Every structure is written in structure tokens, then in C-alpha cells.
Tab-separated table of C-alpha atoms and ligand atoms in Angstrom:
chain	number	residue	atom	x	y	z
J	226	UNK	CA	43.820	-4.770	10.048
J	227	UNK	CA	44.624	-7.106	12.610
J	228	UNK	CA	43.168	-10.771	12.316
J	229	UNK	CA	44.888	-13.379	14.285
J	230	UNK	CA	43.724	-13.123	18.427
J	231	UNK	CA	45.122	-10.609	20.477
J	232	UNK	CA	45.018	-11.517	24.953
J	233	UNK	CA	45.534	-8.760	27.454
J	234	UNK	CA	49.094	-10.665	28.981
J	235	UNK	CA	51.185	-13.953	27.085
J	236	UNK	CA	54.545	-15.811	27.785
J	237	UNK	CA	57.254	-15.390	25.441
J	238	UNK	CA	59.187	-18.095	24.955
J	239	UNK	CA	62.272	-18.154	22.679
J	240	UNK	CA	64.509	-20.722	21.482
J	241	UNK	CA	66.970	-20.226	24.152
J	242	UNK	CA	64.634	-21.252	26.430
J	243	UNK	CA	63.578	-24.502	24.650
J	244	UNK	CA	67.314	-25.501	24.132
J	245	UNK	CA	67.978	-24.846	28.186
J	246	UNK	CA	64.516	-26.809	29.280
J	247	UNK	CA	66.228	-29.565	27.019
J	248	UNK	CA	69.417	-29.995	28.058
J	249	UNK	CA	68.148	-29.708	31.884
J	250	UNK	CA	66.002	-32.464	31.149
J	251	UNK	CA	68.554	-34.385	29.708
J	252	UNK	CA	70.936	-33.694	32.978
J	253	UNK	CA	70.528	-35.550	36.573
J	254	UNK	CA	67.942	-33.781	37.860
J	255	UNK	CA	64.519	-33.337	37.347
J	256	UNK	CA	62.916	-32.008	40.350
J	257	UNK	CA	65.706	-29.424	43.083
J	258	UNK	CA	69.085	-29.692	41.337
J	259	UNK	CA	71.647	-27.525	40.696
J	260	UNK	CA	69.338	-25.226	38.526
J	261	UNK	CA	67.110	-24.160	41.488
J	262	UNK	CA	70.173	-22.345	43.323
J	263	UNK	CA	71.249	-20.884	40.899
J	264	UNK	CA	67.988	-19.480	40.015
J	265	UNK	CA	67.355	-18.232	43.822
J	266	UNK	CA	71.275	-16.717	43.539
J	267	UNK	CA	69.985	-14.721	40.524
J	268	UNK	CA	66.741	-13.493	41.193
J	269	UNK	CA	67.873	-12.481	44.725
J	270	UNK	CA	70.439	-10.593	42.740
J	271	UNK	CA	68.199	-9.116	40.440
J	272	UNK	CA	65.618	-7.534	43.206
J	273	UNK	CA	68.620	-6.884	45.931
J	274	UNK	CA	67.682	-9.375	48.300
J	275	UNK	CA	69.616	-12.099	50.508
J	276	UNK	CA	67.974	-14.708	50.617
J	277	UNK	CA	65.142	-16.431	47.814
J	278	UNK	CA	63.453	-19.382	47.608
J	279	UNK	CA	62.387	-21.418	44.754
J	280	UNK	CA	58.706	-22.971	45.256
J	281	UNK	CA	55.887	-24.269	43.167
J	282	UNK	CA	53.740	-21.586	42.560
J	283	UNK	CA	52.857	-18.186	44.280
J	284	UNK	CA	50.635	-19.302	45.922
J	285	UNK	CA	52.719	-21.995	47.488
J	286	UNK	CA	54.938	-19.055	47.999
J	287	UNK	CA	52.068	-17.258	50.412
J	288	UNK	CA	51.380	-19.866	52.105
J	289	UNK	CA	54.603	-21.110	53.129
J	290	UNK	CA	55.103	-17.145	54.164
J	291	UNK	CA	52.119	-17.660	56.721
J	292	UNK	CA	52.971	-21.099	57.902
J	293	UNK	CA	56.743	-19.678	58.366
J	294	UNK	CA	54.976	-16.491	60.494
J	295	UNK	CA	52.853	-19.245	61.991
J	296	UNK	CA	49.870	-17.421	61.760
J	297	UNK	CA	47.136	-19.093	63.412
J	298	UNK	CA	43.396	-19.030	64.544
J	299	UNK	CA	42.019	-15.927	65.911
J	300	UNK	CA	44.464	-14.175	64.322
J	301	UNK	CA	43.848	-11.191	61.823
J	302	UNK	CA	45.343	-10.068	58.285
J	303	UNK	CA	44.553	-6.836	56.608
J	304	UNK	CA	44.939	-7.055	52.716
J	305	UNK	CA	43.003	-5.144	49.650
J	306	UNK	CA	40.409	-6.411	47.853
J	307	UNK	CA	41.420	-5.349	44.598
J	308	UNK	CA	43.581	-8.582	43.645
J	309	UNK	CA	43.890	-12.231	42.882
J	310	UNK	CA	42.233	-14.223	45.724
J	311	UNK	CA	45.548	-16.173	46.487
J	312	UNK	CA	46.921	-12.834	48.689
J	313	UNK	CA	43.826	-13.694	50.964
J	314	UNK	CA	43.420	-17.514	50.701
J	315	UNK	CA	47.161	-17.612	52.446
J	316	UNK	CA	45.852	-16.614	55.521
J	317	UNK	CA	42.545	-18.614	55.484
J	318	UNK	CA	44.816	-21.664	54.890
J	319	UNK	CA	46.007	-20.990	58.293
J	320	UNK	CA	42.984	-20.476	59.725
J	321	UNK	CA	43.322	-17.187	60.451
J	322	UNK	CA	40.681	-13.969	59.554
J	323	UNK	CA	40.740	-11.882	56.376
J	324	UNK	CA	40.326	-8.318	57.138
J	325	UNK	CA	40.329	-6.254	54.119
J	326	UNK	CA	41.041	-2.402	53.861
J	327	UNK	CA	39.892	-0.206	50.718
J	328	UNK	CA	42.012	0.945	47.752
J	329	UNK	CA	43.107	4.745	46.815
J	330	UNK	CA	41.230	5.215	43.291
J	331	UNK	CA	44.248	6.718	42.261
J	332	UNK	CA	46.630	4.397	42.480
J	333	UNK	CA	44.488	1.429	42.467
J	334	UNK	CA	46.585	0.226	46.044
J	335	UNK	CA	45.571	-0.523	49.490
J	336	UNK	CA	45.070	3.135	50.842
J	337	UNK	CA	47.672	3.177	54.026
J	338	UNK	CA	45.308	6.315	55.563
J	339	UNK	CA	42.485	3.527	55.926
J	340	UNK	CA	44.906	1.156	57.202
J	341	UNK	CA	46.185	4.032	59.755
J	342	UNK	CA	41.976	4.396	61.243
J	343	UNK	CA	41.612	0.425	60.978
J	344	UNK	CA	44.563	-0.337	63.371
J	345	UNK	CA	43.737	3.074	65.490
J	346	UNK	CA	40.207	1.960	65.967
J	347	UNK	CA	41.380	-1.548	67.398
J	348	UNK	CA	43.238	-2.605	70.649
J	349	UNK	CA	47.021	-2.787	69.573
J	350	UNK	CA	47.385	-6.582	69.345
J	351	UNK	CA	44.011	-7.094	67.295
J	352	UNK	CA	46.170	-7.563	63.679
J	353	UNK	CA	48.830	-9.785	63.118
J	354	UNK	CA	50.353	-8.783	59.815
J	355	UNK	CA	49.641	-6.736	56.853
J	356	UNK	CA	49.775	-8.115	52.840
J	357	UNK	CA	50.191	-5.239	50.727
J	358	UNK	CA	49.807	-6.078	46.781
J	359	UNK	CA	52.001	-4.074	44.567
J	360	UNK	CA	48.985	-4.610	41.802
J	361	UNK	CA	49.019	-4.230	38.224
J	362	UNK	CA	52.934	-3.513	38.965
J	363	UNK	CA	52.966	-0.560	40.855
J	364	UNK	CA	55.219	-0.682	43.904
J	365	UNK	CA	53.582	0.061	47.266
J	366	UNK	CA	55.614	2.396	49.011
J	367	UNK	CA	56.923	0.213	51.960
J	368	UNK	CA	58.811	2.916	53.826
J	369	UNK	CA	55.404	4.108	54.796
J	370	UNK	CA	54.063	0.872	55.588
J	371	UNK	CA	56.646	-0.271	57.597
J	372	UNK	CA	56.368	2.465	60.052
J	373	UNK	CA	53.337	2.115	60.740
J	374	UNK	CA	54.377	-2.111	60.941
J	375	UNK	CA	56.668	-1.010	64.060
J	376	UNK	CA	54.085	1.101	65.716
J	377	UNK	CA	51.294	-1.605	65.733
J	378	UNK	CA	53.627	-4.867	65.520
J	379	UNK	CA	52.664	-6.208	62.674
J	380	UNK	CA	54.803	-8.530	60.128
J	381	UNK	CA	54.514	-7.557	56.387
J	382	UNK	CA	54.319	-10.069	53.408
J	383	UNK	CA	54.341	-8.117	50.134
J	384	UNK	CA	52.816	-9.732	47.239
J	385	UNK	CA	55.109	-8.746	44.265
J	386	UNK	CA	53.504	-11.090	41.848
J	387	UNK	CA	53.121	-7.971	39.519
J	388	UNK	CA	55.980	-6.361	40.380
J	389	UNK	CA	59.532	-8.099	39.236
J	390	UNK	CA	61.564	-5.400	38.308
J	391	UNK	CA	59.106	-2.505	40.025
J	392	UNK	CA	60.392	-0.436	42.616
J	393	UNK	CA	59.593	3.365	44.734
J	394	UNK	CA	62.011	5.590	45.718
J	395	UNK	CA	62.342	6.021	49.798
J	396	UNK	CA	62.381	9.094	51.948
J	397	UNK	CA	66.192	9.077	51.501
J	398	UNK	CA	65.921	9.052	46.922
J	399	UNK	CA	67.094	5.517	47.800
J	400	UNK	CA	65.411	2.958	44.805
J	401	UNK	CA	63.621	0.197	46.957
J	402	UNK	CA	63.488	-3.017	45.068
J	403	UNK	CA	60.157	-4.682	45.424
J	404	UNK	CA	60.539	-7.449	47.036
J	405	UNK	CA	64.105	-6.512	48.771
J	406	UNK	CA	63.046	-7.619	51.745
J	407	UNK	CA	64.474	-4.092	53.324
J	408	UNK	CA	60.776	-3.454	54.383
J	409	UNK	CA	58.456	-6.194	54.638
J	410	UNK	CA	59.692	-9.002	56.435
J	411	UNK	CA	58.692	-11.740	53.252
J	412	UNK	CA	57.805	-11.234	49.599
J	413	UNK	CA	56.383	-13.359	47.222
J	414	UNK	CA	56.549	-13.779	43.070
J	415	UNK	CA	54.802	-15.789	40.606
J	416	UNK	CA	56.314	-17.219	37.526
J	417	UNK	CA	52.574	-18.546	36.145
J	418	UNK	CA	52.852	-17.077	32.094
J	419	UNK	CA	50.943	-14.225	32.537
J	420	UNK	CA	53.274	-12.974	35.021
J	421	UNK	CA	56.960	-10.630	33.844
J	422	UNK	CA	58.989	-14.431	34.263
J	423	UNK	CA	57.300	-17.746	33.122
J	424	UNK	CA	58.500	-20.900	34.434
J	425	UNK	CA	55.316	-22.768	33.169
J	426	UNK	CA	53.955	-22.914	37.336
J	427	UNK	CA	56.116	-21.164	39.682
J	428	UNK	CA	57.425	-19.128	42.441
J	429	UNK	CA	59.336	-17.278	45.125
J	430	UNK	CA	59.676	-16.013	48.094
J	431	UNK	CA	62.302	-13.308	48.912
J	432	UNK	CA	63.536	-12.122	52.463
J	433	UNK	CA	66.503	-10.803	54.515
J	434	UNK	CA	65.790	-12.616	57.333
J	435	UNK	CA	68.053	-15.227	57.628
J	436	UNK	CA	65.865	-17.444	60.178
J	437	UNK	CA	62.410	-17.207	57.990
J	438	UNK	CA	64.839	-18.284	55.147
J	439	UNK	CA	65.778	-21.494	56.976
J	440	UNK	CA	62.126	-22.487	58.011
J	441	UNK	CA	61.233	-21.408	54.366
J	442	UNK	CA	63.909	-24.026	52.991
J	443	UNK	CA	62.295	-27.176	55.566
J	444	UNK	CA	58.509	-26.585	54.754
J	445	UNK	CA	59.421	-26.411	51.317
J	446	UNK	CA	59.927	-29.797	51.789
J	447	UNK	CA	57.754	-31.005	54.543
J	448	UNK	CA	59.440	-29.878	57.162
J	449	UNK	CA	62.580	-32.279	56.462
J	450	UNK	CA	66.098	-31.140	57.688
J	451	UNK	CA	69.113	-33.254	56.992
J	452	UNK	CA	71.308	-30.584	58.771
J	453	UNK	CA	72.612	-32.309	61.480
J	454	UNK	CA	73.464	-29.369	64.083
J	455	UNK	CA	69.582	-29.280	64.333
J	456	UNK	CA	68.626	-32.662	65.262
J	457	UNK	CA	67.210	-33.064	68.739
J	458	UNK	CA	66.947	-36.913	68.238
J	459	UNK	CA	70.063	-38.571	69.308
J	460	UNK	CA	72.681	-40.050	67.743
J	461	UNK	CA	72.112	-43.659	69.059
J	462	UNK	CA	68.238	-43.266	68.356
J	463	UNK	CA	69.435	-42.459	64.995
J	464	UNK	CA	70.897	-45.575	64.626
J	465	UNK	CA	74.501	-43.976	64.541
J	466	UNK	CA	77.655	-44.923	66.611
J	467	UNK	CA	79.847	-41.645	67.287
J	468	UNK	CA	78.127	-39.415	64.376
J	469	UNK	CA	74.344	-39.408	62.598
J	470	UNK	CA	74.185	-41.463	60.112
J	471	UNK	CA	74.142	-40.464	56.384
J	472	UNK	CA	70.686	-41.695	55.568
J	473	UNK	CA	69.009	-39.418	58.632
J	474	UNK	CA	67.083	-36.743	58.478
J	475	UNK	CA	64.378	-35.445	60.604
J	476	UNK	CA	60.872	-33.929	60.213
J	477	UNK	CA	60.757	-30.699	62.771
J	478	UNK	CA	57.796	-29.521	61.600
J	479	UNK	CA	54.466	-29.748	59.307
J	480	UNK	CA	55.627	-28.801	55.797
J	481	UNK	CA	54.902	-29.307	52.229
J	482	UNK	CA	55.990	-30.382	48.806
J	483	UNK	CA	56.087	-27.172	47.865
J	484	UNK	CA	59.199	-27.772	45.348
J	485	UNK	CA	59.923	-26.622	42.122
J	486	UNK	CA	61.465	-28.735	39.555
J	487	UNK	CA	64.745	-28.436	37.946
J	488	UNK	CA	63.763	-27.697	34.230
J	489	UNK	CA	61.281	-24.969	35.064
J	490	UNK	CA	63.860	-23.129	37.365
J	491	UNK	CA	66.149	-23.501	34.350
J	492	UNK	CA	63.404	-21.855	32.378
J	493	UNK	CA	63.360	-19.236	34.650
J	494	UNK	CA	66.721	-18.446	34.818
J	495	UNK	CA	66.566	-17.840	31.193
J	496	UNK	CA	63.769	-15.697	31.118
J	497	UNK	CA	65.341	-13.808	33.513
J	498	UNK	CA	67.885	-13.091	31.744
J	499	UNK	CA	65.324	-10.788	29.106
J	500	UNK	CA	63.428	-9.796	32.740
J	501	UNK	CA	64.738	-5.617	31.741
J	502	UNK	CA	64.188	-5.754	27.998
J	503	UNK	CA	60.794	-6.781	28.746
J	504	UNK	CA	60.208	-4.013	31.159
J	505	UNK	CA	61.260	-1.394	28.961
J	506	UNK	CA	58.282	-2.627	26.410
J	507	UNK	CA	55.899	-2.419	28.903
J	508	UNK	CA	56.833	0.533	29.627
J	509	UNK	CA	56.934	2.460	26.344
J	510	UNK	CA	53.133	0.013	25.593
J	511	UNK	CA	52.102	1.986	28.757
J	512	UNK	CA	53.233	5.213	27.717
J	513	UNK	CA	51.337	5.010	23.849
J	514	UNK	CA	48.253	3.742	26.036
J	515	UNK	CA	48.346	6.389	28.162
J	516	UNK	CA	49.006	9.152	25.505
J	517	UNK	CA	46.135	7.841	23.045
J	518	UNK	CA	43.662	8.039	25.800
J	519	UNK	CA	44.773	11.059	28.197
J	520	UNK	CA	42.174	13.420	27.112
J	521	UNK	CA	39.532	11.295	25.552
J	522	UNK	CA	35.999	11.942	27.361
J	523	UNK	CA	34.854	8.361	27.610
J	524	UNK	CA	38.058	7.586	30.363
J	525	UNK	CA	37.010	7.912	34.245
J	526	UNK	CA	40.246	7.037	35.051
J	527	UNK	CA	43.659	5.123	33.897
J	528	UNK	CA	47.139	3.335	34.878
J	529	UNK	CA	49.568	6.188	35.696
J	530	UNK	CA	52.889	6.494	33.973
J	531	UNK	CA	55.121	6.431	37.087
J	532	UNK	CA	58.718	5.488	37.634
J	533	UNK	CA	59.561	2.571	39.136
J	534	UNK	CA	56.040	1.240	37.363
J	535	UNK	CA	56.533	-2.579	36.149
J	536	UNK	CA	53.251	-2.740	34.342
J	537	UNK	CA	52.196	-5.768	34.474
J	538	UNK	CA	48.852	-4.730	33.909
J	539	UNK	CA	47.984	-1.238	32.076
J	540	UNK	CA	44.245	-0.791	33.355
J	541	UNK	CA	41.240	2.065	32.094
J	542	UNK	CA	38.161	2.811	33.591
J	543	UNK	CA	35.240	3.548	31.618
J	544	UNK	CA	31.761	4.403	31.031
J	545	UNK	CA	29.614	1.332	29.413
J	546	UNK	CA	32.618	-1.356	30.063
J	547	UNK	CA	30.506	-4.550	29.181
J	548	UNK	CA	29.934	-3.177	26.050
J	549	UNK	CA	33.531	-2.497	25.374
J	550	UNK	CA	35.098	-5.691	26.714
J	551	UNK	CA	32.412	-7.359	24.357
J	552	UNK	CA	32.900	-5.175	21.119
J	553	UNK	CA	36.928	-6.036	21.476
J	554	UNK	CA	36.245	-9.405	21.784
J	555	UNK	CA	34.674	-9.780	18.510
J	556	UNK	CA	37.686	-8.396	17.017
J	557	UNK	CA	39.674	-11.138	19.045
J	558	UNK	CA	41.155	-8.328	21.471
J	559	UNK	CA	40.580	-10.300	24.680
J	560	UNK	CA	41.020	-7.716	27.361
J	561	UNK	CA	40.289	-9.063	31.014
J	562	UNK	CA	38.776	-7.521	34.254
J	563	UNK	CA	41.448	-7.304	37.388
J	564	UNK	CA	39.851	-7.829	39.944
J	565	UNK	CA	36.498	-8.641	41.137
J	566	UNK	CA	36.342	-7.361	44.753
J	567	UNK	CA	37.707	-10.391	46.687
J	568	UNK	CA	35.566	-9.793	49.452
J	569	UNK	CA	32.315	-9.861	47.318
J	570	UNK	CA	33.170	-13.936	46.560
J	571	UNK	CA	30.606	-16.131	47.696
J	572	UNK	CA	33.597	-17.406	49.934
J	573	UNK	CA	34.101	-14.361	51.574
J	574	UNK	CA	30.856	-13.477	51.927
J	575	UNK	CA	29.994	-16.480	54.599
J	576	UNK	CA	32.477	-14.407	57.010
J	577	UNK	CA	30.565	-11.357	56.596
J	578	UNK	CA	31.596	-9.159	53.733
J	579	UNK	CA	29.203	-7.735	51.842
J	580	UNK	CA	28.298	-4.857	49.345
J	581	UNK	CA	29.190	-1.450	50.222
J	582	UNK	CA	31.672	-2.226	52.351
J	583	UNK	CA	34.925	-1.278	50.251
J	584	UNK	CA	32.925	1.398	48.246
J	585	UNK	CA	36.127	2.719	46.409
J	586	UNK	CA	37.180	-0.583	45.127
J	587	UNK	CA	33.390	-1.515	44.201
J	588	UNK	CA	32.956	1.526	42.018
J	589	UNK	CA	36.693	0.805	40.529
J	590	UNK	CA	35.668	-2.644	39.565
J	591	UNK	CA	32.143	-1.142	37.990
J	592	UNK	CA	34.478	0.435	35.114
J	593	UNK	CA	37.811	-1.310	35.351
J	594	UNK	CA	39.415	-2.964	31.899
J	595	UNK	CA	42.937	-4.455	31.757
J	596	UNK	CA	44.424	-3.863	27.996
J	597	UNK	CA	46.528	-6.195	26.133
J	598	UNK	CA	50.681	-5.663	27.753
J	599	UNK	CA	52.876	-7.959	27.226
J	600	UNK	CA	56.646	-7.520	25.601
J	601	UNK	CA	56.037	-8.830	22.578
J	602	UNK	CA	52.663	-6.874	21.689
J	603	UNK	CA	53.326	-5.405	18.597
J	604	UNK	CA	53.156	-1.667	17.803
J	605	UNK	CA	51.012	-2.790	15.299
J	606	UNK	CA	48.879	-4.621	17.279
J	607	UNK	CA	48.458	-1.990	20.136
J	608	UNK	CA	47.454	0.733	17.780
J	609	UNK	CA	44.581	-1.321	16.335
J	610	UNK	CA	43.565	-2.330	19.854
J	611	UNK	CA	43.632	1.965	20.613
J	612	UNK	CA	41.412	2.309	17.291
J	613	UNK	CA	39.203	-0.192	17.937
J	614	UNK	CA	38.504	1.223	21.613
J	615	UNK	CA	38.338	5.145	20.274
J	616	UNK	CA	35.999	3.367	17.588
J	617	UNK	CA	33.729	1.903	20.039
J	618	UNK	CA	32.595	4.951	22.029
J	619	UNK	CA	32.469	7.516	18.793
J	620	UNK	CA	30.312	5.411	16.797
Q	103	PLP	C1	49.386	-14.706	40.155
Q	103	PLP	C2	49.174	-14.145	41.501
Q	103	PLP	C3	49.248	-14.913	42.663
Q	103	PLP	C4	49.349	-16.414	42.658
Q	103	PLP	O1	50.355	-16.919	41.892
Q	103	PLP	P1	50.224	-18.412	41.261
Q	103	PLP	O2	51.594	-18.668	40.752
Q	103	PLP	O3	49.194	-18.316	40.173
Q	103	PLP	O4	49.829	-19.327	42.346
Q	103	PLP	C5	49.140	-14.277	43.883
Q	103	PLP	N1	48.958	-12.952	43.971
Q	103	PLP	C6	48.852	-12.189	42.863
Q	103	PLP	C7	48.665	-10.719	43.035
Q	103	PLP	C8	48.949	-12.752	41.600
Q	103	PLP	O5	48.809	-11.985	40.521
């Protein structure tokens, strides 16, 4: 028996943590110090990247992504409905059109053959980029995605919030990072608790290309530079004599506070740090959820075990799901639905969308349920969230 409340995702914080929080607030900086590099130097290390960069949230992260691919009116953006309405809003906040393609039911990701008849039934030119969601954790292959990228010029921004850690194997048995930037020309992360790494708020965007990094870095901040090879002002208008003077800086373009602070990239850095312990747990959670319900007869569907799989979510579909999200919730098992069809929000729905129109991930969110996964989910705990679900549909 299992009385105390039980979510379907939590942070885990540890006293390391606390102690390095504490002693970067007691340092120099609060907001970009020294903290923030060296959190971009390790998490580009950790998913094989070049270049990260530290922001606010992921959010911030997708939209500075947009505003660096200066995406614009008239443009359009092809991205699935099945996720959090961020991986859309990013290109709204530009101005530009939403276009969203179905899901595979099987793997609960944009399908890339519906992707393949939207951009063949279109002029080339029609779509300006592609945001593929590696959702609930499972990588999107990329290889595949990219090709077709080339073919149709399109620019890729993968959303990896799910996905730290997560990764497919290429054409070549190569393991491809999520995020590594070897495909998709940006990539995004989230650090908000729910997510693998908490910083509290929090995120970043990952890339290879060195010139996206640099325009990432000034509309971080407003689109300040204080590297003086790039000003166009000159050195007298400055107010300088033979050299620009030390104060100067110039604003190039129209950026953001989009920063981080100091202490929260600190707390990233050490949650990073526990980043594979935790997705071995999720993975062996995963495995005991998917071996208690593999032949039960009130499961439509569920989250494969796959390599490469980070699990941030570990999802079933079933028969009568109100009931069952209701009946665990008064035993404190608060599972959660991921996601209602973005393009059924009211806000999508002034531009058009409408029922029936992404039948696959309609009927998936009709039975959907996201379980309790998180690292420190007890065995305990998960086996009296199985019972209480097998208890539920024999009673
Ligand atoms: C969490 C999340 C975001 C947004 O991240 P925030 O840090 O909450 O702004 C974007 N896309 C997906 C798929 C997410 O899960």
C-alpha cells in the first residue's frame, strides 16, 4: 500500500545540488558567469555537438532558433501535432504559418511518408523548414529527414526537449546523438523539472553551425555584440581615438533577454552530471511497464522498448481512459495526458484546423495515458501503480 502522492514525471534534487546553487550564489555572478560556459562546454560534450547555448527556457530556445533562421511572414513550418504547443508557437512568434503533418501510431512521431506527399503535393519553395519532436523521448531518425531536407530545401530544428541522452542509429550503425546537430541544422532542450535535467526554468540550443551559433549568442542578449571586428559604426562615432572604446558595444539586430542565470546553469551542470544514471531507471521503469502490460486485453497500444529510447514519457493507450486517469487519481497516482492535438486549440483553430484533419493523432489522443517515470520512482511505487491499473479494468 502506497499512500503518499505519486505524479507521472518529478525533479530530483540532491544535496549536491543545493550546496553548488549555494556557493554560486555566494560567487560574483548571478545572471551569465563563468557557470553558463561551462555548462554549454558540457552538455555539448554530452550530446556530441560543437556548439550550445545556454537560454531561459525552451521555449526561448525555439524561438531564438526561428529568429536566427529568420523565418518570416508567408513563410511555412511543418511540425506534428502530437506535442507541447511551444514546437508550434516558435514559428507563429515569427509570424510565419503552422502546417502540421500526422503522426505514425506506432511510434507516436511525425510520420516522414506524410511529410514526403505534403512537400510533393506543393511547389518546391512552399515550406521553409521542418520541426521534428523526438516525443516522449524517442529519437526521430534524422538521417531520413534530412534527405528529404536537401531535396526540398528546407532547414530542420529538432525539438529534443524529451530526448537528452536519446539517440537512433544511422544507415552507417553510426549512434546519432539527438541533438548533435549532424542532421538538423538547430536543436533545442528544456531544463523545466519535468524534463531528464532541471535547472528550475531553462534551456538550450545545440548546433554545428558555427554562424547560427554566433547570431544565437547576440539575440540571446538583444542583439548586443561587444566584438569589435563586427562593428560597422566607426571608431570616431564611437567616441574612440585610434581603437573602440572599452565601454562600446553595438546592437546589430532585434534580440532578447533570453539569458539564463548563473546559479541555475550551475544547477544544471550538476544534474548533468547523474543525466546516465537517470536514463538507465527510465529505462528498466519502461521495461517493467512494458512487461506487466504486453499481453493484457484492455491495451490498444503502448511506448516501445527501443534502443536509443530516453523515456521521458512511458505512454498506454486504452479503452475507457477517463475512467482510468480518474480511478488512479483517487489513489493519488496522477498520470497526465501528452498531448492534446495542437491543432485542435482554439488558437489554432482561427487558422483553419479542425477535426478530422490529423485522424491518426486524434484517435491516439482518444486513448493516450502518460504513467508515472521519473528516476527516482520507486519499484515499489511502480508496481502499485501496475496493480492499481490491472485492478481497474478486471473489476
Ligand atoms: C517542455 C517542452 C518545450 C518547452 O520548454 P519550456 O522550457 O517549458 O519552455 C518545448 N517542446 C517540448 C516538446 C517540450 O516538452
Amino acid at each position: 500500500m502506497i499512500n503518499h502522492s505519486i505524479p507521472y514525471g518529478r525533479q530530483n534534487i540532491t544535496a549536491e545540488d543545493i550546496q553548488i546553487v549555494i556557493d554560486t550564489l555566494q560567487s560574483d555572478y548571478l545572471t551569465q558567469g563563468p557557470k553558463i560556459l561551462e555548462f554549454e562546454q558540457k552538455f555539448s560534450e554530452y550530446i556530441g555537438c560543437k556548439y550550445a547555448v545556454a537560454v531561459a527556457n525552451g521555449t526561448a530556445a525555439l524561438h531564438l532558433c526561428t529568429l536566427a533562421l529568420e523565418v518570416g511572414k508567408g513563410d511555412k513550418v511543418i511540425t506534428t501535432p502530437i506535442t507541447f504547443a511551444a514546437s508550434a508557437n516558435c514559428v507563429r512568434y515569427c509570424g510565419a504559418e503552422v502546417v502540421f503533418s500526422d503522426i505514425d501510431p506506432t511510434t507516436y512521431l511525425i510520420d516522414i511518408e506524410k511529410v514526403k506527399n505534403l512537400l510533393a503535393s506543393s511547389p518546391k519553395g512552399t515550406y521553409k523548414g521542418i520541426i521534428p519532436v523526438d516525443f516522449a523521448g524517442r529519437a526521430t531518425n534524422l538521417e531520413e529527414f534530412k534527405a528529404l531536407a536537401d531535396e526540398y530545401d528546407l532547414w530542420i530544428i529538432e525539438d529534443a526537449c524529451h530526448a537528452p541522452g536519446g539517440y537512433f542509429i544511422d544507415s552507417e550503425g553510426k549512434t546519432q546523438n539527438c541533438g548533435n546537430g549532424n542532421f538538423a541544422d538547430l536543436a533545442i532542450f528544456s531544463f523545466h523539472p519535468v524534463k531528464h535535467i532541471a535547472c528550475g526554468e531553462g534551456g538550450m540550443v545545440t548546433t554545428n553551425d558555427e554562424i547560427l551559433y554566433q547570431k544565437l549568442l547576440m539575440l540571446r542578449t538583444h542583439g548586443i555584440t561587444k566584438q569589435a571586428d563586427t562593428f560597422t559604426n566607426s571608431i570616431e562615432l564611437a567616441g574612440g581615438e585610434d581603437k573602440y572604446p572599452a565601454w562600446y558595444m553595438e546592437m546589430q539586430m532585434l534580440g532578447f533577454n533570453y539569458r539564463l542565470t548563473d546559479f541555475q546553469a550551475a544547477l544544471g551542470l550538476s544534474q548533468l552530471e547523474r543525466a546516465e544514471e537517470g536514463l538507465l531507471r527510465r529505462k528498466e521503469i519502461a521495461e517493467r511497464y512494458k512487461t506487466a502490460f504486453v499481453n493484457k486485453s484492455f491495451i490498444k497500444g503502448q511506448s516501445d522498448v527501443v534502443e536509443g529510447h530516453a523515456y521521458h514519457l512511458y505512454i498506454i493507450e486504452v479503452e475507457d481512459r477517463l475512467g482510468l486517469y480518474n480511478y488512479l487519481r483517487l489513489q493519488h497516482i496522477y498520470a497526465q495526458i501528452h498531448y492534446i492535438p495542437c491543432h485542435l486549440m482554439p488558437y489554432y483553430r482561427q487558422f483553419g484546423w479542425k477535426e478530422n484533419d490529423m485522424p491518426l493523432a486524434e484517435s491516439y489522443y482518444k486513448y493516450c495515458i502518460s504513467l508515472p517515470m521519473y528516476p527516482t520512482l520507486t519499484e515499489a511505487e511502480q508496481l502499485f501503480v501496475i496493480e492499481k491499473i490491472n485492478e481497474y479494468y478486471n473489476k
